[in-house]
PDB file of C-alpha atoms and ligand atoms in Angstrom:
ATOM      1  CA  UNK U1364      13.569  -9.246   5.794  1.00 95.00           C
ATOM      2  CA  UNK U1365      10.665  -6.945   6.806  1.00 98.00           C
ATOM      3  CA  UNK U1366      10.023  -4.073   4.132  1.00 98.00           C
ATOM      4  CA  UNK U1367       7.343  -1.621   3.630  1.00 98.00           C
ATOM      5  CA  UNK U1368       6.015  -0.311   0.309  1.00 98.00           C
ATOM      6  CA  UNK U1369       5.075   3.537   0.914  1.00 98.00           C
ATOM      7  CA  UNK U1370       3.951   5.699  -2.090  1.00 97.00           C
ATOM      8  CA  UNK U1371       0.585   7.012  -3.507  1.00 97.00           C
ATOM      9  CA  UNK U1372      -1.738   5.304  -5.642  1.00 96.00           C
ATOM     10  CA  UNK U1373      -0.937   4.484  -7.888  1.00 95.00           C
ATOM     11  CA  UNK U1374       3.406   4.575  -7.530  1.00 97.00           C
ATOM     12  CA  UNK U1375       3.307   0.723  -8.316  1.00 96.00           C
ATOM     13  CA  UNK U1376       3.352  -0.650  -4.556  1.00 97.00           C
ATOM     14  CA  UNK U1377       1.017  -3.772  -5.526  1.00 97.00           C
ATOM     15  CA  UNK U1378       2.908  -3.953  -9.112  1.00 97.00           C
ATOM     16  CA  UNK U1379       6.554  -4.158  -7.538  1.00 98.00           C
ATOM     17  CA  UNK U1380       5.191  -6.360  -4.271  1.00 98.00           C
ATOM     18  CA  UNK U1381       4.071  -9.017  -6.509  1.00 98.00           C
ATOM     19  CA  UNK U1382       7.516  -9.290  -8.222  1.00 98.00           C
ATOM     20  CA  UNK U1383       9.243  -9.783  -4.180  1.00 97.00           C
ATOM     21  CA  UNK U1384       6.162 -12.657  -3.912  1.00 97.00           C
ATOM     22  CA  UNK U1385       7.824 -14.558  -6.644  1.00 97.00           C
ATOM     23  CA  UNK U1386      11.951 -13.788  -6.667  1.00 96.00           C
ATOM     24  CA  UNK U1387      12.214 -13.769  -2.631  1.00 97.00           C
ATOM     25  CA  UNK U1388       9.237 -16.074  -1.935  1.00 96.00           C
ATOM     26  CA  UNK U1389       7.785 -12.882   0.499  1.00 97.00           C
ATOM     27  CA  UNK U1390       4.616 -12.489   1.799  1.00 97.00           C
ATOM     28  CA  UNK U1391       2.536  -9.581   0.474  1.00 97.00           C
ATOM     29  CA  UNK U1392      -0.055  -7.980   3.151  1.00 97.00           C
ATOM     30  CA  UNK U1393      -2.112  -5.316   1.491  1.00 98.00           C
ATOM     31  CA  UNK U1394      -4.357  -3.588   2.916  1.00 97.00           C
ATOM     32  CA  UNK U1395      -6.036  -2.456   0.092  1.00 96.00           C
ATOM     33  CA  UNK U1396      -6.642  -6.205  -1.567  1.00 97.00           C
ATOM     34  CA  UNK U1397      -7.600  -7.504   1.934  1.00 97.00           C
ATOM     35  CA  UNK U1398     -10.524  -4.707   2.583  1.00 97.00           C
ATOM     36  CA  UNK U1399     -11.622  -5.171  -1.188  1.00 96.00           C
ATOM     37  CA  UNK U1400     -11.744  -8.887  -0.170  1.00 96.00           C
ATOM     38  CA  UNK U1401     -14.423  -7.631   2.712  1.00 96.00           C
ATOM     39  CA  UNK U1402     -16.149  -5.584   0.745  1.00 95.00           C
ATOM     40  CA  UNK U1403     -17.241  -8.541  -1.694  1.00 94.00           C
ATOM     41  CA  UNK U1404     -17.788 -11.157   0.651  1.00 95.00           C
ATOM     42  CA  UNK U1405     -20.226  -9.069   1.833  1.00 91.00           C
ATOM     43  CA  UNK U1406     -19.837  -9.156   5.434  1.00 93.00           C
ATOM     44  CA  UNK U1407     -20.801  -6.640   8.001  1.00 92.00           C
ATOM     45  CA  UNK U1408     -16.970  -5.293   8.206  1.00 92.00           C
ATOM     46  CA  UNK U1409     -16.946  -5.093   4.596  1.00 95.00           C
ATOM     47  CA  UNK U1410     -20.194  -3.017   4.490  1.00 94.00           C
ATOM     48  CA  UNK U1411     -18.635  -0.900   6.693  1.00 92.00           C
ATOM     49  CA  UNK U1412     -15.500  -0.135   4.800  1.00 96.00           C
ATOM     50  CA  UNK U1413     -17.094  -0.486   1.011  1.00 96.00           C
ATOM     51  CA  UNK U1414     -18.571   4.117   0.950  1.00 94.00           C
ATOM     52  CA  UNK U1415     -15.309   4.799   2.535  1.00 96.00           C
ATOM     53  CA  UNK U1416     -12.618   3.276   0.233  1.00 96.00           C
ATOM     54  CA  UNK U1417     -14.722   4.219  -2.863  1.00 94.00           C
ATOM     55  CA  UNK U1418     -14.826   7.584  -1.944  1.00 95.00           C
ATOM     56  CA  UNK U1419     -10.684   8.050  -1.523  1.00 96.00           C
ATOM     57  CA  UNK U1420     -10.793   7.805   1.655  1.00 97.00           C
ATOM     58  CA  UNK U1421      -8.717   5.962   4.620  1.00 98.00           C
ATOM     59  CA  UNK U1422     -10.808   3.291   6.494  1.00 98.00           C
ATOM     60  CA  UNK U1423     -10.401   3.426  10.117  1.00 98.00           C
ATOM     61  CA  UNK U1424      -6.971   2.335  11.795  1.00 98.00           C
ATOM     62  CA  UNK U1425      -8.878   0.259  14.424  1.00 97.00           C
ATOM     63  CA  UNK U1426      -9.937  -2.175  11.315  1.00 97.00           C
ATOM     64  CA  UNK U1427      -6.862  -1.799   8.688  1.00 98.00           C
ATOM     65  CA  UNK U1428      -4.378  -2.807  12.308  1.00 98.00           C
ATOM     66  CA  UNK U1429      -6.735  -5.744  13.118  1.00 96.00           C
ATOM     67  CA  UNK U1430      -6.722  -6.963   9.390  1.00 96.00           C
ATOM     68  CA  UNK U1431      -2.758  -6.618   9.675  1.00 97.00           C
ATOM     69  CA  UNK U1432      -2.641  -8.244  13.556  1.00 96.00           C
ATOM     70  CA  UNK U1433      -4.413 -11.549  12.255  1.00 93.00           C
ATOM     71  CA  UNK U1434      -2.257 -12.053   8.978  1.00 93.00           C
ATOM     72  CA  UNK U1435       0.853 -11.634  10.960  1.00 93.00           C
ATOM     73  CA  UNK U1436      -0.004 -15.280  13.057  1.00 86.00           C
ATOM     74  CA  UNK U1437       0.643 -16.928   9.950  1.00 79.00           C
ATOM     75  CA  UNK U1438       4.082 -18.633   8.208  1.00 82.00           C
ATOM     76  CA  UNK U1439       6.413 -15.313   7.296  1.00 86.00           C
ATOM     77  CA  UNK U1440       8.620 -16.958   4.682  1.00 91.00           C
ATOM     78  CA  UNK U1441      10.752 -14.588   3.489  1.00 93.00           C
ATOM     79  CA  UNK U1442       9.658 -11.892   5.089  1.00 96.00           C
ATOM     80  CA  UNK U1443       6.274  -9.477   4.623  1.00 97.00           C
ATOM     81  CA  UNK U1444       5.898  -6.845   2.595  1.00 98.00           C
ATOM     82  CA  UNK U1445       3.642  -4.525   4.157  1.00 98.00           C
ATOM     83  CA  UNK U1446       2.037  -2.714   0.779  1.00 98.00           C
ATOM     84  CA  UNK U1447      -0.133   0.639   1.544  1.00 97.00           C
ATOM     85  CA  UNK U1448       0.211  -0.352   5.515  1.00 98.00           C
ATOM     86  CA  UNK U1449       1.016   1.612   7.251  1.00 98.00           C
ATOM     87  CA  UNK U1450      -1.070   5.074   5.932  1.00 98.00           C
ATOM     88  CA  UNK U1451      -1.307   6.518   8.887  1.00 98.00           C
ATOM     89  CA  UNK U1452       1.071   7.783  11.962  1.00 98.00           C
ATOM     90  CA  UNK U1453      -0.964   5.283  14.619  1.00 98.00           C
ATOM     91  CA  UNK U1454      -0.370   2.731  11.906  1.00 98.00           C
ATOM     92  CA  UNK U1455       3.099   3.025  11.776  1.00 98.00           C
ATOM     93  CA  UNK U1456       2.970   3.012  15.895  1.00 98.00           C
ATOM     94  CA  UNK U1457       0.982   0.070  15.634  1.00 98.00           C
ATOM     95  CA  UNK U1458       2.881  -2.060  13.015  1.00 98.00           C
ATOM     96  CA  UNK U1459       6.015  -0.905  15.099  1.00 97.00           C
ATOM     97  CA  UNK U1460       4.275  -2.390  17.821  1.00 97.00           C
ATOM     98  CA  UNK U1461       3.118  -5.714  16.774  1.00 97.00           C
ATOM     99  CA  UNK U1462       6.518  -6.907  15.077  1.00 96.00           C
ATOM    100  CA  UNK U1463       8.674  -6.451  18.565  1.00 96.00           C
ATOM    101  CA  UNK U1464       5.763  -8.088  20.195  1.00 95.00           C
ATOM    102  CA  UNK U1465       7.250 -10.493  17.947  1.00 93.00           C
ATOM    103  CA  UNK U1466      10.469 -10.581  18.329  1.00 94.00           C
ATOM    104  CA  UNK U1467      10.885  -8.885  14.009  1.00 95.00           C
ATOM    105  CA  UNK U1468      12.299  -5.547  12.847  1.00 96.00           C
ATOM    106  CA  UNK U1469      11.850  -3.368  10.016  1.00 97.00           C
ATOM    107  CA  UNK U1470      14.330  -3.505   7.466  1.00 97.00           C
ATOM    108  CA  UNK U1471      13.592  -1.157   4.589  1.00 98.00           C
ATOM    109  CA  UNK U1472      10.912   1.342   3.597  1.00 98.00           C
ATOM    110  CA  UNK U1473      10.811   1.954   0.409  1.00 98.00           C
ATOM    111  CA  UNK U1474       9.627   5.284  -0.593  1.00 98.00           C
ATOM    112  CA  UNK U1475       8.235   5.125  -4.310  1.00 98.00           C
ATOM    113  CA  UNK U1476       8.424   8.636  -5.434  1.00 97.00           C
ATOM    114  CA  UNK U1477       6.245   9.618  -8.704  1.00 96.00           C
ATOM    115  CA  UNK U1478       4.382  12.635  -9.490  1.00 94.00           C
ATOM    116  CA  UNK U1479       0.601  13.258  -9.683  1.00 93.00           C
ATOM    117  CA  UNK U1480       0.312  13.723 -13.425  1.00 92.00           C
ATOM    118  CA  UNK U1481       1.758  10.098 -13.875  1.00 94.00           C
ATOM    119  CA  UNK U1482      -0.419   9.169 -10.898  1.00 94.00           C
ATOM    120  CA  UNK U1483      -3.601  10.371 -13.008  1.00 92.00           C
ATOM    121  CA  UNK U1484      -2.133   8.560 -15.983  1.00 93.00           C
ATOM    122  CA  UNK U1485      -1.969   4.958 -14.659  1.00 94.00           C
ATOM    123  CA  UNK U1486      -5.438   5.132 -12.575  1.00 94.00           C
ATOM    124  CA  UNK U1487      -7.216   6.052 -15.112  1.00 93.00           C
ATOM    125  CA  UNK U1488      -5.104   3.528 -17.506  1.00 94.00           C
ATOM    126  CA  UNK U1489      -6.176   0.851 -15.553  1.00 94.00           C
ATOM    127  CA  UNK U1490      -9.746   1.596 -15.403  1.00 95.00           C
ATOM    128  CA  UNK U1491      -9.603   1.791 -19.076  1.00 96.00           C
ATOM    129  CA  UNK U1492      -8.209  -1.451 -19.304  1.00 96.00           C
ATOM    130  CA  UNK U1493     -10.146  -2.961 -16.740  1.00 96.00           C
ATOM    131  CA  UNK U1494     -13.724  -2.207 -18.956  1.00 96.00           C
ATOM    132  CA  UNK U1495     -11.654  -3.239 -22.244  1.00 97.00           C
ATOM    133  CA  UNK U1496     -10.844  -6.641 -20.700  1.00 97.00           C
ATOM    134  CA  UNK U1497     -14.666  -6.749 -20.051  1.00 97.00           C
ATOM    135  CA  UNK U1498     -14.554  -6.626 -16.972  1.00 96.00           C
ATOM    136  CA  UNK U1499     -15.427  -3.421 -14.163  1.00 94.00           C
ATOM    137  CA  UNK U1500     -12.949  -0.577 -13.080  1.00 95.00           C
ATOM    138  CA  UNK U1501     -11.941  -0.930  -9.172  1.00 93.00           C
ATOM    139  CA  UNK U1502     -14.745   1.673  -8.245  1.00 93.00           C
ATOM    140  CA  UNK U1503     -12.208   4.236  -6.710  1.00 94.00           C
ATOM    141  CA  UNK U1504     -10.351   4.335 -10.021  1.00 94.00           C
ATOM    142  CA  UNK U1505     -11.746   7.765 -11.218  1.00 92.00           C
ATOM    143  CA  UNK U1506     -10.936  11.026 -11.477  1.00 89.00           C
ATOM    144  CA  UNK U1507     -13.261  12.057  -8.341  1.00 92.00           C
ATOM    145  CA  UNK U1508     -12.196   9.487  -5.623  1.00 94.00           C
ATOM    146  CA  UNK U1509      -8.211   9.789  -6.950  1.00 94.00           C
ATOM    147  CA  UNK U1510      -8.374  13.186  -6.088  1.00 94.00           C
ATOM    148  CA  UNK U1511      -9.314  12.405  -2.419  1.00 96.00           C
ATOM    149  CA  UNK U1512      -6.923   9.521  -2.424  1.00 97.00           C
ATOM    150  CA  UNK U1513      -4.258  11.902  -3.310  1.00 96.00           C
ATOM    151  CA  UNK U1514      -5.015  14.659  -0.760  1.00 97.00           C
ATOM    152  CA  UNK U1515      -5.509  11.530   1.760  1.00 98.00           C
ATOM    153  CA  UNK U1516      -1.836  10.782   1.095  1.00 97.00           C
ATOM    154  CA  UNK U1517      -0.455  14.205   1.518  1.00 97.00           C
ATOM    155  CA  UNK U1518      -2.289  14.712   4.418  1.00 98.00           C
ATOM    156  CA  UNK U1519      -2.368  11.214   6.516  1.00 98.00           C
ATOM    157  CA  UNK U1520       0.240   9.104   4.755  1.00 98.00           C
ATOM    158  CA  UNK U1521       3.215  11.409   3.926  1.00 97.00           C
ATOM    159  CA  UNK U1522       4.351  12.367   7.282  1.00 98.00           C
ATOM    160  CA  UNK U1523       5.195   9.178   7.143  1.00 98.00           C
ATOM    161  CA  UNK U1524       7.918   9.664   5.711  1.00 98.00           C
ATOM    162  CA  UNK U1525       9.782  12.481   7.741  1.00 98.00           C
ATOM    163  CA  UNK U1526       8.841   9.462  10.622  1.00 98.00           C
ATOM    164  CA  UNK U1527      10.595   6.626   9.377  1.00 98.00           C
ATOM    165  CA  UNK U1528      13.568   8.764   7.950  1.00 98.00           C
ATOM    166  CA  UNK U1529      14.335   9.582  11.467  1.00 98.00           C
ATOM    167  CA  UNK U1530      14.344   6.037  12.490  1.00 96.00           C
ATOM    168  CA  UNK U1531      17.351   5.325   9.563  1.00 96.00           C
ATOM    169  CA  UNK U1532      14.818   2.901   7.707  1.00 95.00           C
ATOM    170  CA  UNK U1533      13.728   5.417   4.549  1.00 98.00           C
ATOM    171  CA  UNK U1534      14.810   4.958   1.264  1.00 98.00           C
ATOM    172  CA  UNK U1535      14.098   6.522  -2.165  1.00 98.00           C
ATOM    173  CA  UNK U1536      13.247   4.891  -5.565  1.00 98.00           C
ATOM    174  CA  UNK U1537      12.217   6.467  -8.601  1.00 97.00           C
ATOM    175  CA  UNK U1538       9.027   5.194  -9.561  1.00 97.00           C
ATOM    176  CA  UNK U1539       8.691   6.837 -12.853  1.00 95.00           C
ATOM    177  CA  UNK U1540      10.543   4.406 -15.276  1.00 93.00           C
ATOM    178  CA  UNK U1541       9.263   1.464 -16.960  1.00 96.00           C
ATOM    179  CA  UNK U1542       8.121  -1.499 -14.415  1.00 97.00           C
ATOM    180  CA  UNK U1543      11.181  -3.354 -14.924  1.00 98.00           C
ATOM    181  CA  UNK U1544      13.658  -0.093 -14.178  1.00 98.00           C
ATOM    182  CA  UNK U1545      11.559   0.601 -11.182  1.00 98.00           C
ATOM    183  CA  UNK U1546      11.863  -3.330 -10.292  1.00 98.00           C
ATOM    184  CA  UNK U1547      15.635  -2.839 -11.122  1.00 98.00           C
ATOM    185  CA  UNK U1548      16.073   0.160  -7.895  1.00 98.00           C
ATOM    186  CA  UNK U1549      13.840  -1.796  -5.650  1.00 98.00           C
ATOM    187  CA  UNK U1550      16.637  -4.831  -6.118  1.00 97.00           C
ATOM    188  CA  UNK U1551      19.409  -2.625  -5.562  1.00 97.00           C
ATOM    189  CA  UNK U1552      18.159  -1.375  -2.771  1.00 97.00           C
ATOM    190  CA  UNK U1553      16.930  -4.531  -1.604  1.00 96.00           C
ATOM    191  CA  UNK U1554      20.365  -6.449  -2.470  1.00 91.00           C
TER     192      UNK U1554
HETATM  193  P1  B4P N2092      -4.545   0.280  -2.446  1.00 86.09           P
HETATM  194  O1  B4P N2092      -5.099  -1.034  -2.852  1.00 86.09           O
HETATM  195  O2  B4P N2092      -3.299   0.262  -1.619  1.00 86.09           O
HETATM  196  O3  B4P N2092      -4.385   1.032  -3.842  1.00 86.09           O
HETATM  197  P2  B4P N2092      -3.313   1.960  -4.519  1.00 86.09           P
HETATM  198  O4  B4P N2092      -2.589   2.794  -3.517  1.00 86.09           O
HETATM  199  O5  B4P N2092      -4.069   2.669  -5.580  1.00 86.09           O
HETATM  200  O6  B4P N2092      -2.341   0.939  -5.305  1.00 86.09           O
HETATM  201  P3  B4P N2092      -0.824   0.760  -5.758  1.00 86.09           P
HETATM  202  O7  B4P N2092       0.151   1.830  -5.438  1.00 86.09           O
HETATM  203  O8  B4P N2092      -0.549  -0.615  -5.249  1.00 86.09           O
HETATM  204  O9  B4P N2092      -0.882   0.816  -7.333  1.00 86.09           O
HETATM  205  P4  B4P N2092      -0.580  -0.326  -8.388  1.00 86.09           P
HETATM  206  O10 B4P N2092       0.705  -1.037  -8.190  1.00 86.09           O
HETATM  207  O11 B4P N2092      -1.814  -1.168  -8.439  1.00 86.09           O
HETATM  208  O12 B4P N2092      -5.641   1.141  -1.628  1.00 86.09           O
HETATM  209  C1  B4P N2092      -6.982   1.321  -2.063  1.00 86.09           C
HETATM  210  C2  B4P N2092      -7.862   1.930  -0.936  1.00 86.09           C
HETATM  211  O13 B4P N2092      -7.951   1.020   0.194  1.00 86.09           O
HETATM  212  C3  B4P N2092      -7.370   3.238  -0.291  1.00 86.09           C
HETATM  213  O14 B4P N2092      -7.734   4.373  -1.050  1.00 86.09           O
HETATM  214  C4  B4P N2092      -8.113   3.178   1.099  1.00 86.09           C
HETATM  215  O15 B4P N2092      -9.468   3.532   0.982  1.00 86.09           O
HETATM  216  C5  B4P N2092      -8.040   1.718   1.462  1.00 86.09           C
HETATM  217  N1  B4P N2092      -6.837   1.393   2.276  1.00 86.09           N
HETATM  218  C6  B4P N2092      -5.813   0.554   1.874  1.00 86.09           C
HETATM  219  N2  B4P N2092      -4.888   0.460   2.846  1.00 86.09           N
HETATM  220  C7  B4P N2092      -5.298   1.257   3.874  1.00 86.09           C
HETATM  221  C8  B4P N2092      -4.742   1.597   5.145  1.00 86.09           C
HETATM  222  N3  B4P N2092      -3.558   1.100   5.539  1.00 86.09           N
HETATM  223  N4  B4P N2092      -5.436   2.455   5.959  1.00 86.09           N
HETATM  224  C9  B4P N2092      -6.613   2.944   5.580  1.00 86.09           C
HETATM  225  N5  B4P N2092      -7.210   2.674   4.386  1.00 86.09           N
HETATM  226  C10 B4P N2092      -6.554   1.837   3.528  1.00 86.09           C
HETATM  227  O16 B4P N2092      -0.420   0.506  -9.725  1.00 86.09           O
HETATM  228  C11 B4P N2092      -1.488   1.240 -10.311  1.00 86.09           C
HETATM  229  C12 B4P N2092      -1.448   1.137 -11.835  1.00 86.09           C
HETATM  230  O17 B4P N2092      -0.216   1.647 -12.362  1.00 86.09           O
HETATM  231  C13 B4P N2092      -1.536  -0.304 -12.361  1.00 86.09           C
HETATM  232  O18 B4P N2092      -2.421  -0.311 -13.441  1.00 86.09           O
HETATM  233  C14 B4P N2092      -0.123  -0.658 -12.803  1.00 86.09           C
HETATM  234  O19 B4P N2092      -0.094  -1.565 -13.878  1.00 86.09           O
HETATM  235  C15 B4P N2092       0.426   0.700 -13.222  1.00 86.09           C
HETATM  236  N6  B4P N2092       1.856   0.812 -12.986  1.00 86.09           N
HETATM  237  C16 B4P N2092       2.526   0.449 -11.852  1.00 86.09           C
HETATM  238  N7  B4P N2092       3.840   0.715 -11.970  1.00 86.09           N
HETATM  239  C17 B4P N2092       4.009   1.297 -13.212  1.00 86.09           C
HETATM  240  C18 B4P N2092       5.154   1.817 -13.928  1.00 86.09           C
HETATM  241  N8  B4P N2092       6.381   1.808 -13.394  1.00 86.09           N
HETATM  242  N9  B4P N2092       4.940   2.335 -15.162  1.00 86.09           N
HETATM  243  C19 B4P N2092       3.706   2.343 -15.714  1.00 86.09           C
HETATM  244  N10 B4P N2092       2.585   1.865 -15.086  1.00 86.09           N
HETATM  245  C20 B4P N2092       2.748   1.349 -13.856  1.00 86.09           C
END
């Protein structure tokens, strides 16, 4: 099974993708972690990509799709999970692309719908915690860059939606409750 995790930041994508890691032995490909992986190893790509992600803002589709292209030659287990790919309508023609080249389809995508306040609420939570751990915040998790991430997603990621609800493949969970309600939908939508 091939599912996507759509949502904004914040709606728990990475949170609920790690639980389908462990209880369907999935593979996760996020976007996010893998250009955060760049951006520390220092190399020239993640130079490139480090001002645009801390910012809010969406890194280029030409380097998120060849990120995604080169994970996708490796062992697919149960399935991937494609979490915060794809963000934009060329990525979704792209990803669309790529899995008939081989041979997969797309199951599910799974909308998580949550409201901004919450949104606010966890990003900042996490920051918080981040520092109290003793470590560093992620350096997009503040109030600045959030509110470009946000307008990013209404803008370039949302008509996403309308796109893949044509195609019969959206569906809706509430991403408001506790982790393990929110777990709970994904699973019975998942079944
Ligand atoms: P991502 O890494 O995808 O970050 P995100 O959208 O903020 O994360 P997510 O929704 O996974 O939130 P999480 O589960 O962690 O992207 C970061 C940046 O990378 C983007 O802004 C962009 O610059 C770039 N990028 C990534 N993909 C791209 C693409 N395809 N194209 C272009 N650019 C791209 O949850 C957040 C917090 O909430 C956690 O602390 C968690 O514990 C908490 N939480 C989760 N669920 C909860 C619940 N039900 N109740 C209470 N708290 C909850």
């Amino acid at each position: 099974m091939n599912i996507i995790l759509l949502g904004p930041p914040g709606a728990g994508k990475g949170t609920q993708a790690a639980f389908l890691v462990e209880d369907r032995n999935m593979i996760q490909l996020s976007t996010g972690d893998m250009l955060r992986e760049a951006k520390s190893s220092g190399s020239e790509m993640g130079k490139r990509v480090a001002e645009v992600m801390d910012r809010g803002e969406l890194v280029t589709d030409e380097i998120v799709i060849g990120l995604i292209r080169e994970k996708l030659e490796g062992d697919k287990k149960g399935g991937f999970i494609f979490d915060g790919f794809p963000r934009t309508l060329a990525q979704a023609d792209a990803l669309g692309a790529l899995l008939d080249e081989m041979g997969e389809t797309l199951d599910v995508v799974i909308e998580m719908q949550v409201n901004d306040d919450v949104l606010v609420d966890r990003i900042v939570n996490r920051a918080k915690e981040a520092v109290a751990a003793g470590g560093t915040a992620r350096a997009d998790d503040n109030e600045e860059s959030l509110k470009v991430r946000l307008m990013a997603y209404y803008k370039q990621t949302s008509p996403l939606i309308g796109y893949y609800h044509a195609k019969g493949n959206l569906k809706g969970v509430d991403g408001l409750g506790e982790i393990a309600e929110v777990k709970a939908s994904i699973a019975g939508v998942l079944g």
